[in-house]
Amino acid sequence: MESPSASFDGAASEGMTEAQSRLLLETLVACTPVGLAVLDLEQRFVKVNDALAEMNGIPRAAHLGRKVQELLPELWATLRPQYQHILDGGEAKTFEMSGVTPKAAGVERHFLTSYYPMRTASHVLLGIGIIVVEVTEQRRAHEALQASEQRYRSLVEAMAQPVWTTNKRGEVVEPAPRWMAFTGQTHAEHLGLGWLSAIHPEDRKRVVRGWVESLRTRASYRGEFRLKFHAGGYRDVVGRAVPVFDGKGDIREWVSTAEDVTERKQAEALLETERARLHAVLMNAPASIAILSGREQTFTLVNPFYRRLSHGEDLTGISLRSLPPTGDDYSEFLARAFDTGEAQAQKEKPIVADFNGTGDTTRRFDIVYQPLRDVNGQVDSVLSFAIDVTDRVEAREKLEEWAASLRNQQQWLEAVLDRTPVALILMEPHTGRAIFANQAARRMAGGDFPEGLRVERYAGTYLFTDETGRELRSDEVPGVRAARGEPVHGASVVWHTPTGRYSLLVEAAPLSAQHGHPAAVLLAHQDVSELRKTQAQLQHAVSLRDEFLTVASHELKTPLTPLQLKLQSLVRDAQTADTLEALRGRVMRTAESVSGQIRKMTTLINDLLEVTQLTGPAAPLSLEPVDLASVVQEVVERFSAQATRTDSELVIQAASGVVGQWDRHRLEQVVTSLLSNALKYGPGRPVTLTVERLRGMARLSVKDEGIGISPGSLQAIFEKFTRAVSTRHYGGLGLGLFITRQIIEAHQGTLRAESQPGQGATFIVELPVEGPNTRTR
């Protein structure tokens, strides 16, 4: 880059990322001495660089968003036609203009200005681009040159520079027209040593010392100084003085010239400034930059960042090929760029170095190897440009990690939704097409949901009714209502599918589009079928309770009425009895009848108390060795009188040795309940009680030949307050079999009934002979 022949090739952009290209462009725009700006269609500044802001004498930030007419009112009349030309569809235009800017009020300045349209790829005009170069000094120089040529065109010398002569003491004794014309001094002012006053005060002493030295040594003088210029200011000149000797060898006079080198020095200064700027950019850029020249790959420029990568070593002047091999392909890429003349690139190359003074670490770089060409277009060096992209790579990897995590979370959430017991359906708004259905929803539907099914086709595909069985109209279906944006909250519906009938409570909520997912409607179907069944069971239980209260009231009153009648009859007998013996006989008969009614009432009350105990905390069983046959024999003996009154024969078929660990009192209750039922529902017919042992179990069966039980009631008869016959014909509270089953199950046994209407019934009890396992109770 320090060689005037070095230049950037256009192919460099092919090896740069968009961010690097933008950075390079912004750096070039900011550093170029040419004024650059972009205007929108309202002639407001959108972009402006520092060079143009300096020309206008207005801070760059003050330009942005403001119109040209506001900032440069004195130039507006000249600029407006140029802008209008572009706005009217005209092409780029360049012209020279003169005017006054706020930088130097009242001073006319000259500018070479280009305007060009800025269009999109489809040729839509976006704004106006502006390029401005100030040529004030060039214009003045040009004008001065023209004036000088006109003044001195009659002179013999072809050189356009002041020429004058002095005597041997350095004094002007004859007029010097070219000097006066250049400096603007008058005839009187430049005579003698007056010509020295045209030299800049800061340079005058130095010139005088050199001039005096030349006079003393009689040697030619050459010096550079600033000389007053007739048009104003000073010009840089190279002054030369040559002594003219006479025939005796003495100095007769001095012939002097002043070569105007102002433009050359300005050009050199500008070049040096640009070179310094570029050097500063390269040295201070947050990138690793080096220039390697020739096939030996000799370092001619190494910036500080690159030096850090080389462990602090200054490689300037050293050939890369003379260094120990690093094991990478750095030299190979440089050679390829040098040989082919095409830019080479490496992406995200890992480099190990001490970047922060804390020890070696690994960072990643994008490297571009850009060939640089001399004035003949030949590649003479290669620019190595490396940008640290570690943060970008880590950010990308982090984003990829986050994206993977989000995908995993989404899959996890989808899996959770898919496995939730509530049936969930996502559908498109308006159309009602299913987007997602979880397992519970698919299970209800009997498989996958039909794809692309719109709300208009729901009626022909799905069957929805209310709880009474009435088929819902399309506008009553919750899914249709939700798809149309209606609020759905706790809607009750019955969905009939191939897998069954589901009582549902439906909730709907809209889900707005987010995280790349479109808007949707969420339908939640809460299956309340079991709740409905429980509700029905509760209603049935309430009905049974009411029926029980009615029956209990009737059954409890039944013994009281004859009891009261008997007592009233006994009172009348006491009042009318003829003898004490007759009264005693009537009292005894009445007492026997009253005792029977009291026993019946006691039985009813005991049944109620027994239910309360069995449905509360379980009372412990009093286990002991019990012979089941003996229990049956004792109960049958107690029922012999009742069996005689009903003309029913009691038959016992009991095997010996059926002994188990049971509660004797509770087993007596079981046999009593079953035998009592058999006599109640089969009067006049035999009742058979069988005791036997089968497969380690004790079995008791009580068989009657009474009215029998319908198949639909075989399980219900074991529930509380449930009966299979009308209470008008058969009394009781409907608790006997419930109590019996509770006792059997407490012994970890079973109770079941076998019957057909009109063919009697058989109740079978099975008990483990080793008794209940108390550890599992």
mmCIF file of C-alpha atoms in Angstrom, residues 559 562-563 589-603 645:
data_model
loop_
_atom_site.group_PDB
_atom_site.id
_atom_site.type_symbol
_atom_site.label_atom_id
_atom_site.label_comp_id
_atom_site.label_asym_id
_atom_site.label_seq_id
_atom_site.Cartn_x
_atom_site.Cartn_y
_atom_site.Cartn_z
ATOM 1 C CA PRO A 559 -95.984 -52.586 63.907
ATOM 2 C CA PRO A 562 -101.675 -53.186 65.527
ATOM 3 C CA LEU A 563 -99.785 -52.545 68.766
ATOM 4 C CA ARG A 589 -102.601 -63.305 74.124
ATOM 5 C CA THR A 590 -102.256 -59.566 73.696
ATOM 6 C CA ALA A 591 -98.737 -59.572 75.253
ATOM 7 C CA GLU A 592 -97.626 -62.320 72.846
ATOM 8 C CA SER A 593 -98.926 -60.360 69.862
ATOM 9 C CA VAL A 594 -97.289 -57.127 71.149
ATOM 10 C CA SER A 595 -93.993 -58.921 71.625
ATOM 11 C CA GLY A 596 -94.041 -60.049 67.994
ATOM 12 C CA GLN A 597 -94.604 -56.494 66.792
ATOM 13 C CA ILE A 598 -91.853 -55.218 69.052
ATOM 14 C CA ARG A 599 -89.460 -57.867 67.686
ATOM 15 C CA LYS A 600 -90.300 -56.810 64.147
ATOM 16 C CA MET A 601 -89.649 -53.164 64.995
ATOM 17 C CA THR A 602 -86.421 -54.117 66.744
ATOM 18 C CA THR A 603 -85.280 -55.981 63.608
ATOM 19 C CA ARG A 645 -96.356 -71.195 59.867
#
